CSV table of C-alpha atoms in Angstrom, one decimal:
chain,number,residue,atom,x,y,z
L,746,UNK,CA,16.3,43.7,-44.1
L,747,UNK,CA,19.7,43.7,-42.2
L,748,UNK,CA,19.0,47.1,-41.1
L,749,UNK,CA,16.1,45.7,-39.5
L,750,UNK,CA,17.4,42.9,-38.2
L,751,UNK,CA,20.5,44.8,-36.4
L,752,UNK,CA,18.2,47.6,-35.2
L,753,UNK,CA,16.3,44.5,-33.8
L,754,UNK,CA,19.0,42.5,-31.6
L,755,UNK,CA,20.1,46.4,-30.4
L,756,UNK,CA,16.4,46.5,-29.2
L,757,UNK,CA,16.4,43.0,-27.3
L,758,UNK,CA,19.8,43.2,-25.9
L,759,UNK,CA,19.4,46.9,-24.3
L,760,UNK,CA,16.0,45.2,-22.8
L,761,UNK,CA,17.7,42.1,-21.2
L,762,UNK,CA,21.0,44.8,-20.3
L,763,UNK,CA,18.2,47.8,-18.9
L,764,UNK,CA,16.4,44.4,-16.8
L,765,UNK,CA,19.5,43.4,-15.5
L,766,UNK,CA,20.7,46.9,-14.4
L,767,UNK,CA,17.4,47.8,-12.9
L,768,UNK,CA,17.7,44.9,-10.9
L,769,UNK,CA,20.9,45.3,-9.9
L,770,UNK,CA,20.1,48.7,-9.1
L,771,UNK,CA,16.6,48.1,-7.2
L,772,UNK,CA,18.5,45.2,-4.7
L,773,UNK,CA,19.0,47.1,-2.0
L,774,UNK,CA,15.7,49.5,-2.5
L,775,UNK,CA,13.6,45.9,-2.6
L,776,UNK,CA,15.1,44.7,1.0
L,777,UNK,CA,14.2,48.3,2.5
L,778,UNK,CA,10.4,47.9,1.4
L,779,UNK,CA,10.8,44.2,2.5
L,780,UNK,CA,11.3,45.6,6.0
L,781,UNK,CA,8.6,47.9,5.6
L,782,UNK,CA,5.7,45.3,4.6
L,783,UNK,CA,7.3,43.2,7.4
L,784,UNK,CA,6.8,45.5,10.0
L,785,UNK,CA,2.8,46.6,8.7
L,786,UNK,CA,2.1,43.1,8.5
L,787,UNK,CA,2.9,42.6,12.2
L,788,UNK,CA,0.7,45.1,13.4
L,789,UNK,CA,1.7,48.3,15.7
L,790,UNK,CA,0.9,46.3,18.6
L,791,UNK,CA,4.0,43.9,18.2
L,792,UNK,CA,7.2,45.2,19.4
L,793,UNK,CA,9.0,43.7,16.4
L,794,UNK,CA,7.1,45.8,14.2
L,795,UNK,CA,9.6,48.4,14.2
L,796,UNK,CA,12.7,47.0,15.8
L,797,UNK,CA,12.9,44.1,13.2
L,798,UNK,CA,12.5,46.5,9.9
L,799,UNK,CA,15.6,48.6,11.3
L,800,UNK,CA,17.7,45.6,11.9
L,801,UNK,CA,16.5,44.4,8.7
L,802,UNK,CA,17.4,47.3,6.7
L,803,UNK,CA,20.9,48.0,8.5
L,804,UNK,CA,21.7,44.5,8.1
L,805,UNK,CA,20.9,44.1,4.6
L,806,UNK,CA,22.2,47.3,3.1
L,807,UNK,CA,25.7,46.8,4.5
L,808,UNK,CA,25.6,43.0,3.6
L,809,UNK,CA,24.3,44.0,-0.3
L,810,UNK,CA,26.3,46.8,-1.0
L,811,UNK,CA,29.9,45.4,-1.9
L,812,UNK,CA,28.0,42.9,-3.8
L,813,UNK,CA,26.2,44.8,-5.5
L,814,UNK,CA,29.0,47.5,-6.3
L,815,UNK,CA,31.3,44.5,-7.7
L,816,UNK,CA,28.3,43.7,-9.8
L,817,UNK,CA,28.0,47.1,-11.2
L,818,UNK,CA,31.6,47.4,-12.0
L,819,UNK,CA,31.6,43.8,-13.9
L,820,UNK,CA,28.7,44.6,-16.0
L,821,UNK,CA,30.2,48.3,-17.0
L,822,UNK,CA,33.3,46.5,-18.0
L,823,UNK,CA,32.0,44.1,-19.7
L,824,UNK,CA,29.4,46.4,-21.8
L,825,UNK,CA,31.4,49.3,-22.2
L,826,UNK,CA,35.3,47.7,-21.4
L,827,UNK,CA,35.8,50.6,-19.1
L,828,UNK,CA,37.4,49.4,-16.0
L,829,UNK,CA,36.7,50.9,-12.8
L,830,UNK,CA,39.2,50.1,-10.2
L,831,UNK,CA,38.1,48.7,-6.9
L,832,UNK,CA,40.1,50.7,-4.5
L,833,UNK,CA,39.4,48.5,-1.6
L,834,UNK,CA,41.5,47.9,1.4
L,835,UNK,CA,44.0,45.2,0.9
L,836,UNK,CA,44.9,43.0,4.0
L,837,UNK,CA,48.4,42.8,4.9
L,838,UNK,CA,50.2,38.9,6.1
L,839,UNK,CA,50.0,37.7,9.2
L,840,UNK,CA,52.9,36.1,11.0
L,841,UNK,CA,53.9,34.4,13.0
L,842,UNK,CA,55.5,35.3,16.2
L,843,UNK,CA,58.2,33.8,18.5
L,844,UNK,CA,56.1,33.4,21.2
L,845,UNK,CA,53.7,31.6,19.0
L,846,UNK,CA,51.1,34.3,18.6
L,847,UNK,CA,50.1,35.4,15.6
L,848,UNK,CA,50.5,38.8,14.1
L,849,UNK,CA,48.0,40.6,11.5
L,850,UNK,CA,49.3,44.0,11.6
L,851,UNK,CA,46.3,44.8,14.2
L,852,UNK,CA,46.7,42.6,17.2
L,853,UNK,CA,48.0,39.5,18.2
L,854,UNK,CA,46.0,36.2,18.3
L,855,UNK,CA,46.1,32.5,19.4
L,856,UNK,CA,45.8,31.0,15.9
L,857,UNK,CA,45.9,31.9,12.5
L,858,UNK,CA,42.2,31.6,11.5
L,859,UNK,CA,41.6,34.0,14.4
L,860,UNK,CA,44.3,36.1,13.4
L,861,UNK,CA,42.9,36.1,9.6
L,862,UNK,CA,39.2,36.7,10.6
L,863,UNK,CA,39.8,39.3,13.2
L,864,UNK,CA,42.2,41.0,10.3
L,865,UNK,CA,39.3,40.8,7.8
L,866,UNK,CA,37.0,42.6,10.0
L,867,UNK,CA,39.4,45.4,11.0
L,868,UNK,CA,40.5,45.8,7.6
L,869,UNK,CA,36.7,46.0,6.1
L,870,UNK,CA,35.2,48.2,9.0
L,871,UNK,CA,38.2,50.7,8.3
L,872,UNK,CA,38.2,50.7,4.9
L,873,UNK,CA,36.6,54.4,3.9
L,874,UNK,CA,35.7,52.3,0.4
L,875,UNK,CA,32.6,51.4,2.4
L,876,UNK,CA,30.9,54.8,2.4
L,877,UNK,CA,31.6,55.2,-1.1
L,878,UNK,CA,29.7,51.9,-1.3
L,879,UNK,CA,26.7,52.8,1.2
L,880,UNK,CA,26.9,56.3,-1.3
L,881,UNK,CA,26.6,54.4,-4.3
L,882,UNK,CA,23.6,51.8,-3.4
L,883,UNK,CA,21.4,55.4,-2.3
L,884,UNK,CA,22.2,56.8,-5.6
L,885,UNK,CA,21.7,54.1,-8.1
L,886,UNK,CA,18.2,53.4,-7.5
L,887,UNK,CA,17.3,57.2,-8.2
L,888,UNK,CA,19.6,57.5,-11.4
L,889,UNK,CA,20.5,54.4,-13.4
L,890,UNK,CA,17.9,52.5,-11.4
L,891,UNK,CA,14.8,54.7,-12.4
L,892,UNK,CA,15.8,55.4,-16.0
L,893,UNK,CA,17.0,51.2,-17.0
L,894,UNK,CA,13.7,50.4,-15.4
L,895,UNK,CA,12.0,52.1,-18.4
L,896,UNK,CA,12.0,49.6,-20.9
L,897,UNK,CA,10.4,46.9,-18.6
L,898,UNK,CA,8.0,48.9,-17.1
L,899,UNK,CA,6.7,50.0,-20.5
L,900,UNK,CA,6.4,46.5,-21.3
L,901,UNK,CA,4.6,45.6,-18.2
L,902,UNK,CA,2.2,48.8,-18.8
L,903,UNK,CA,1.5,47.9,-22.3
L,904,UNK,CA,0.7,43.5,-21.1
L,905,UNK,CA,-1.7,45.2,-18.3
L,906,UNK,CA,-2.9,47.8,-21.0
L,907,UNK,CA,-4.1,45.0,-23.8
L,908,UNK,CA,-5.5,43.0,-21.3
L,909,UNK,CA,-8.3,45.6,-21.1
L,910,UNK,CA,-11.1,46.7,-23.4
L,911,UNK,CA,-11.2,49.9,-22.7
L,912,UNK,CA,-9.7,52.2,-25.7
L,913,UNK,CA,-7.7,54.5,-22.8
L,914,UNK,CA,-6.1,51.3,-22.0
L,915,UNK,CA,-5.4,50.4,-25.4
L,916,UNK,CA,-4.0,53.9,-25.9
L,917,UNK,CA,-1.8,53.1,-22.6
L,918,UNK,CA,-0.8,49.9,-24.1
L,919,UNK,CA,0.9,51.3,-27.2
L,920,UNK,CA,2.5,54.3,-24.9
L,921,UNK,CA,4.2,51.8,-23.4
L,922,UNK,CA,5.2,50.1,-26.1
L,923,UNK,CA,7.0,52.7,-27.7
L,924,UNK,CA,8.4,53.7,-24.7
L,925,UNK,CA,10.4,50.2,-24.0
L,926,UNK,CA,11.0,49.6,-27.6
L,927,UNK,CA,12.7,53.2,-28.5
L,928,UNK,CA,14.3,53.4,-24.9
L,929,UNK,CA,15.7,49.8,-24.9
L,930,UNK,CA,18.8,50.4,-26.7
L,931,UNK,CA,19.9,53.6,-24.4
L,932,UNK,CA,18.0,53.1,-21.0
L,933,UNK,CA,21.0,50.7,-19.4
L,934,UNK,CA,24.1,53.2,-20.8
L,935,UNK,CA,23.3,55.9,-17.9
L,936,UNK,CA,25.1,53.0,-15.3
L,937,UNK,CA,28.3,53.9,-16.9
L,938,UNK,CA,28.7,57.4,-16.0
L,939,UNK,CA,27.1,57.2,-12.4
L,940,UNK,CA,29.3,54.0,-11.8
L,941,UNK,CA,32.0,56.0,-13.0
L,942,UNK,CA,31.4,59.3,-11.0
L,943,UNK,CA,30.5,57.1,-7.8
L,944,UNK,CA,32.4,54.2,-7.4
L,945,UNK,CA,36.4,55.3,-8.3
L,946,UNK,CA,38.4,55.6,-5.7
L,947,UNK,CA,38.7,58.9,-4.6
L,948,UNK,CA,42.0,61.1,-5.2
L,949,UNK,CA,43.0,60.6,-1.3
L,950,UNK,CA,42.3,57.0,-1.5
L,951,UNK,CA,43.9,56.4,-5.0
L,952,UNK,CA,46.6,58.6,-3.5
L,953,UNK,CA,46.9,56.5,-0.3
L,954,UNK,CA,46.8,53.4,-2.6
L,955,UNK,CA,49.6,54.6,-4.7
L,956,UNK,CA,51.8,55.1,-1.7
L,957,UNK,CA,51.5,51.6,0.1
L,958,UNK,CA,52.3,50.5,-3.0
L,959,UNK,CA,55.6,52.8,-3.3
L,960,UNK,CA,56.6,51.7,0.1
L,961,UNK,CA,55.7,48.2,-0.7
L,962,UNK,CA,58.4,48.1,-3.8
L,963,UNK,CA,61.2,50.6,-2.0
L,964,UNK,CA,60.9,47.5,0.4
L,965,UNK,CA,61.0,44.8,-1.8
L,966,UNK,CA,63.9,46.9,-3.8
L,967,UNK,CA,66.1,46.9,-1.0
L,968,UNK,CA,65.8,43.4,-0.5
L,969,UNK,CA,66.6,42.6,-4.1
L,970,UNK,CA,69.6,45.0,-3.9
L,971,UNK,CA,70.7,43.6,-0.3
L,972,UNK,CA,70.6,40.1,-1.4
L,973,UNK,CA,72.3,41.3,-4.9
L,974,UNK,CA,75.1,42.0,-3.1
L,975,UNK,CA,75.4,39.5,-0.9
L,976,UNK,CA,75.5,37.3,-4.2
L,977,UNK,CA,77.9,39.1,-5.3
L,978,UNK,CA,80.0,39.4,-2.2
L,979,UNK,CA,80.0,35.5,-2.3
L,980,UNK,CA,80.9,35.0,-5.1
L,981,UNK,CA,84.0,37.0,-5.2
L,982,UNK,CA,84.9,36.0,-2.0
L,983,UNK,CA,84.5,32.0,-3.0
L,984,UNK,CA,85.2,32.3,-6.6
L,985,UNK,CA,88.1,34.9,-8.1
L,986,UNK,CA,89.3,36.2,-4.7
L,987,UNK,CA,90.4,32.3,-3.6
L,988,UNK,CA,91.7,31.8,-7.0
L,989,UNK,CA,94.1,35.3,-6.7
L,990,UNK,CA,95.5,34.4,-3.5
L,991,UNK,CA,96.1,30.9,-5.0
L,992,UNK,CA,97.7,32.3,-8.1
L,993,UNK,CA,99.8,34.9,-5.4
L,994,UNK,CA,101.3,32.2,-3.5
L,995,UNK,CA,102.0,30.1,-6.4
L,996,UNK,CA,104.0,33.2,-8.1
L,997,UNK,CA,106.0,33.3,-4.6
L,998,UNK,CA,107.3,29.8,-4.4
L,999,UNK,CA,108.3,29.3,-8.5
L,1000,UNK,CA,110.3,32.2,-7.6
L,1001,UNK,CA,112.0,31.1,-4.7
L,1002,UNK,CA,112.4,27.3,-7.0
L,1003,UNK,CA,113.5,29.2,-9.7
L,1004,UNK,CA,117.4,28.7,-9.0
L,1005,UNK,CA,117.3,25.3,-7.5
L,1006,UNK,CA,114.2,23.3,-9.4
L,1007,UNK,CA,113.3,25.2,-12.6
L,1008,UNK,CA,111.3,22.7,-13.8
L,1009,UNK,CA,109.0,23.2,-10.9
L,1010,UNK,CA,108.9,26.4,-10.8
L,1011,UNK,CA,107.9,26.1,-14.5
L,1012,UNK,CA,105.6,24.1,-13.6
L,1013,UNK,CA,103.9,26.4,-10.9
L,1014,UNK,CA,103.8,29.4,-13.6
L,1015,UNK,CA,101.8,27.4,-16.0
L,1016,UNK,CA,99.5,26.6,-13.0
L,1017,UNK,CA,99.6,30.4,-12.2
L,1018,UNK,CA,98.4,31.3,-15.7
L,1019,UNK,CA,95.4,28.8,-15.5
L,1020,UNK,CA,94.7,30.4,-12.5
L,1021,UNK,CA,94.6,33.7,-13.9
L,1022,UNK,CA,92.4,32.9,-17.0
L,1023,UNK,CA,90.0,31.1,-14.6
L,1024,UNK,CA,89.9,34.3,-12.6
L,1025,UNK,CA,89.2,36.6,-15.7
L,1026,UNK,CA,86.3,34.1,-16.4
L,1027,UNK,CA,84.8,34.3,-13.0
L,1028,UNK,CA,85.1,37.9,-13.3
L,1029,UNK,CA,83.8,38.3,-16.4
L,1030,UNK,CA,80.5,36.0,-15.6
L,1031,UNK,CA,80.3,38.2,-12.6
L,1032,UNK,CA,80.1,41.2,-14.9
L,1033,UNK,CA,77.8,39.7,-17.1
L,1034,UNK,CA,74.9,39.0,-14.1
L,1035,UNK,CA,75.3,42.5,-12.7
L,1036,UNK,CA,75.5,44.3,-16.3
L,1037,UNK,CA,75.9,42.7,-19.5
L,1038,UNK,CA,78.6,44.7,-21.9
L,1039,UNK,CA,76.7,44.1,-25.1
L,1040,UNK,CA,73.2,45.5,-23.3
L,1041,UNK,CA,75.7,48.6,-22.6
L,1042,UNK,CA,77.1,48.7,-25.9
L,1043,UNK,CA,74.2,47.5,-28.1
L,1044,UNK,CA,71.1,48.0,-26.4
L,1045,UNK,CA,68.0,45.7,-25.5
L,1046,UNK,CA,67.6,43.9,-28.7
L,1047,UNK,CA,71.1,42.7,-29.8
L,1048,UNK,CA,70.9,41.7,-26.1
L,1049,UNK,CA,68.0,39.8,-26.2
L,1050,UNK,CA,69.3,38.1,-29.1
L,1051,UNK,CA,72.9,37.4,-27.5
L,1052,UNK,CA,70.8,36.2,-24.7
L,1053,UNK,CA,68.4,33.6,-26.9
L,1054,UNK,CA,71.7,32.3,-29.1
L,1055,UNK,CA,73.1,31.4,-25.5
L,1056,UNK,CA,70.1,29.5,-24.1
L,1057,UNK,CA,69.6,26.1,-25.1
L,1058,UNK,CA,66.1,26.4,-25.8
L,1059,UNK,CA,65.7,27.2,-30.1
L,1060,UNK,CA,64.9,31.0,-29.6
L,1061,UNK,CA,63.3,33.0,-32.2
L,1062,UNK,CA,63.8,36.6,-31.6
L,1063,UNK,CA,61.5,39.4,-33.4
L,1064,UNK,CA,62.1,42.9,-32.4
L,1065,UNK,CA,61.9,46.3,-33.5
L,1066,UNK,CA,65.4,47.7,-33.9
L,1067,UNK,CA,64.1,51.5,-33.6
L,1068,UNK,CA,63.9,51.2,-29.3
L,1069,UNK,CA,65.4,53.6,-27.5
L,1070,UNK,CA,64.9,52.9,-23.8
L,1071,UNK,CA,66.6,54.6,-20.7
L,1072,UNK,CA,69.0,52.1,-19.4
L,1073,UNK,CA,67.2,50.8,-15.7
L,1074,UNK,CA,64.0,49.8,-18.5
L,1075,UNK,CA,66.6,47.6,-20.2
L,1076,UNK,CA,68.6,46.1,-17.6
L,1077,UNK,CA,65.2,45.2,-15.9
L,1078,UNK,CA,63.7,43.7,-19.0
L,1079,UNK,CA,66.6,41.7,-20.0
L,1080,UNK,CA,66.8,40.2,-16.7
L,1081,UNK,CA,63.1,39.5,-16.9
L,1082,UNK,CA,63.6,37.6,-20.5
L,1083,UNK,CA,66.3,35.8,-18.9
L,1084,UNK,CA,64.7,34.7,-15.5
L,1085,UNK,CA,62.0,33.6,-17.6
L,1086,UNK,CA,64.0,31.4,-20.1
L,1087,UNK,CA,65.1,30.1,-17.5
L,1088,UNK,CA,61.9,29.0,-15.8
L,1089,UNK,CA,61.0,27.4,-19.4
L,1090,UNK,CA,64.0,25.2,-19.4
L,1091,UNK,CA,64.3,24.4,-15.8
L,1092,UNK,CA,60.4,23.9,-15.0
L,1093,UNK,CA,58.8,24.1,-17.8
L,1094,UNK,CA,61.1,21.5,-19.8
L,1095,UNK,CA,60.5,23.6,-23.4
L,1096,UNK,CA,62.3,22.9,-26.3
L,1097,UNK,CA,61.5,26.0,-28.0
L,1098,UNK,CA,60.9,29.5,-27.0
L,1099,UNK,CA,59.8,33.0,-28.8
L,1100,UNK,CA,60.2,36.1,-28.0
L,1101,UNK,CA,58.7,39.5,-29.7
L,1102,UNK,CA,60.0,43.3,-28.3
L,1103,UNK,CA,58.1,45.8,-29.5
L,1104,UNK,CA,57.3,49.3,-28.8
L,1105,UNK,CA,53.8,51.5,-29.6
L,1106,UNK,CA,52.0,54.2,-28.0
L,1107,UNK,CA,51.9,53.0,-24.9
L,1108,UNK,CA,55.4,51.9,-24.4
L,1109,UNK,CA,57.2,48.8,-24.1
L,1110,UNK,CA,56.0,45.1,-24.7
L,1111,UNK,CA,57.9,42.3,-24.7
L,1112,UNK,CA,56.8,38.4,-25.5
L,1113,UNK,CA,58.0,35.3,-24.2
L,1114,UNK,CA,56.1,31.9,-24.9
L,1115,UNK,CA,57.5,28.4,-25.0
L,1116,UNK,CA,56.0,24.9,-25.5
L,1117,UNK,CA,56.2,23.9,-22.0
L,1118,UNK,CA,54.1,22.0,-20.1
L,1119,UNK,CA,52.3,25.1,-19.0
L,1120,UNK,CA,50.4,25.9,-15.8
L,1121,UNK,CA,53.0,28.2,-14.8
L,1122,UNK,CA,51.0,30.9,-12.2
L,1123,UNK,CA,51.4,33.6,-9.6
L,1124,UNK,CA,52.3,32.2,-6.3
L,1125,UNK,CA,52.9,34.5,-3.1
L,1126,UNK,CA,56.5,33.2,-2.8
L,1127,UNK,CA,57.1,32.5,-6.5
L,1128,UNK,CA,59.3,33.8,-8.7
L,1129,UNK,CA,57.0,35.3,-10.8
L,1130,UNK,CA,55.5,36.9,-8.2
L,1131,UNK,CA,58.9,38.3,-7.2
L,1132,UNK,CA,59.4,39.6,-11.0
L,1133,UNK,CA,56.1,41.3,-11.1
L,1134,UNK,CA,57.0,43.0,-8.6
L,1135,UNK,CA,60.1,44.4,-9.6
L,1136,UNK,CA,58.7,45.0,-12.6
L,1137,UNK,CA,56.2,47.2,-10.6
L,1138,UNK,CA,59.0,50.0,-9.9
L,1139,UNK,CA,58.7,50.9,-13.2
L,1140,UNK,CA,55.1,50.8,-12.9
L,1141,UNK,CA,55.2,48.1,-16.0
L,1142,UNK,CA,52.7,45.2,-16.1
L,1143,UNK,CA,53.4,41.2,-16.2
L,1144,UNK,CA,49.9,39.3,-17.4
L,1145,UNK,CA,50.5,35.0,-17.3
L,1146,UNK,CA,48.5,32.7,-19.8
L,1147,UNK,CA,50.1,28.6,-18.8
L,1148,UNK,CA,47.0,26.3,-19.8
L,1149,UNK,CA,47.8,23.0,-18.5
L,1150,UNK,CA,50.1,21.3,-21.2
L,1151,UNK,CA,51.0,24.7,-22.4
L,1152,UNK,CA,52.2,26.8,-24.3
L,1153,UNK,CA,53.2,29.7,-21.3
L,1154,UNK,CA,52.7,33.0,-22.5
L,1155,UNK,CA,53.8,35.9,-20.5
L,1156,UNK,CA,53.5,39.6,-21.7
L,1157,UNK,CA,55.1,42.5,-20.1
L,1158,UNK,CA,54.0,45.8,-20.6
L,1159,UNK,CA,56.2,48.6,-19.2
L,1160,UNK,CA,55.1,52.5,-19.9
L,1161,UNK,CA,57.9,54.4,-21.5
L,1162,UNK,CA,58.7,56.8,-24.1
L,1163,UNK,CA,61.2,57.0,-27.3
């Protein structure tokens, strides 16, 4: 009875899936034979009889097919979780200019709506994704379309069938009967392969993809590095640079006093040596942001760990003590647990914070949730915009979960190998 029941809901969810595909499928088919009656039902003698079909078919098929492609790609995911990657044009910013024009990598405009729509428009009529669209919408209909429309077409033969007395239609009837009941389960599966084989990007458009995005994160890694240094230049130069020259011209006068006012000069050594321990602190905190010793000395975990006992969040650390990363992975993921305990203190207010490093077949993932107040997301000119991409260099993943009220959870994902 299970059996039966199981083989049952497989029947009537293949139905409602090979409905849905088939009209999915048949959209763009359905506006061409739109056009079509349109133009018989004016007549030959009208002059819109053939000009209006045209219009109406160029119109609708390039208005239908990115639709109708996204559509396809949602429903294979969704039924068969394999992903099919977009590969459509992204459009670059648009700035503003000195002279008050606006720039969208194109032309220059008045405003920034103009500069936005005119971008959109240049970016989608460029964008070779389209033809692989236009491709897609011709070959559906004669490939997934014809074969998902099974199932309801055998249902509609076998209602017309039963509705006659005549034992040919009967016969008819039960044809199609059998025909959408044993094809139900299997009719809507044929969209994944031709979704597959038609809509990926192409090898010259995935390879044209992969390098904007290369050149996108050698840019944004030469920023990071530029400004890294500038930090760093500042900080010597303000911090344990002032403080040497201090502790130099302290040394000079207590030994110039140190025959007529030893006392002072006494004085200005014990100065000197505060100076000096100050300085070794600054330098050592220096050392620490650019390259912690113990993530040298100990690795990522012990790290991480030194990292949570410092932060004033209660940390609970679970890790898998067999990693064995190349040192860039580390450094970049122990910067990344520390940005984003910081973000849970200083924005989030949390009081308590977890972290789990662990490594499978895929590589590296690492953890971090707090009890914020959540709602923590990717903003243009955020931080965690700015980490992702970082993170990117390594072609590792950052994926966000901050309900509002929390908790934040934020998972990074970096490919790697033991």
């Amino acid at each position: 009875m299970r059996q039966l029941g199981s083989w049952a809901a497989r029947v009537g969810v293949g139905f409602v899936r090979a409905c849905v595909v088939a009209a999915v499928s048949m959209l763009v088919p359905a506006v061409w034979a739109a056009a079509v009656a349109l133009g018989i039902w004016w007549g030959a003698g009208n002059p819109w009889s053939w000009l209006a079909p045209v219009v109406l078919v160029s119109v609708g098929t390039l208005a239908l097919s990115r639709p109708v492609c996204r559509m396809v790609r949602f429903l294979v995911a969704r039924w068969t979780a394999t992903v099919i990657p977009a590969g459509y044009r992204q459009a670059g910013p648009v700035t503003r200019m000195s002279t008050g024009y606006w720039w969208n990598g194109f032309g220059y405009e008045r405003t920034r709506r103009d500069a936005l729509m005119d971008q959109k428009w240049r970016v989608r009529w460029s964008d070779p994704a389209n033809w692989r669209d236009l491709r897609f919408t011709a070959v559906a209909p004669l490939t997934a379309g014809l074969v998902a429309a099974l199932p309801p077409a055998g249902v509609a033969a076998a209602a017309l069938g039963l509705a006659r007395p005549e034992p040919a239609a009967r016969l008819a009837a039960l044809l199609g009967l059998v025909v959408a009941v044993a094809g139900a389960p299997y009719a809507w599966r044929c969209v994944e392969p031709v979704a597959v084989r038609f809509l990926r990007p192409s090898p010259a458009m995935a390879l044209a993809d992969r390098v904007d995005e290369l050149t996108a994160q050698r840019a944004d890694a030469t920023v990071a590095q530029a400004a890294e240094i500038r930090r760093i230049e500042r900080d010597l130069h303000d911090g344990a640079q002032a403080r040497l020259v201090g502790l130099g011209l302290s040394l000079a006068t207590a030994e110039k006093l140190m025959e007529t006012n030893p006392d002072q000069a006494r004085t200005l050594m014990r100065d000197a040596r505060a100076a000096a321990t100050a300085s070794l602190t600054e330098l050592r905190d220096l050392v620490q942001g650019i390259n912690p010793p113990v993530l040298s000395d100990r690795g990522l975990v012990d790290a991480v760990r030194a990292l949570a006992l410092d932060s004033p969040l209660e940390t609970a650390v679970s890790a898998d003590l067999r990693l064995s990363l190349d040192p860039p992975i580390e450094s970049a993921m122990y910067f990344a647990v520390a940005e984003l305990l910081t973000n849970a203190v200083k924005h989030a207010r949390a009081t308590r914070a977890r972290i789990s490093v662990t490594q499978d077949d895929t590589g590296l993932v690492i953890d971090v949730e707090d009890d914020g107040r959540g709602g923590a997301g990717l903003r243009a000119d955020g931080g965690l915009a700015g980490l992702r991409r970082r993170l990117a260099v390594f072609d590792a993943t950052l994926e966000i979960t901050s309900p509002a009220g929390g908790p934040t959870r934020v998972r990074m994902m970096v490919p790697c190998e033991s």
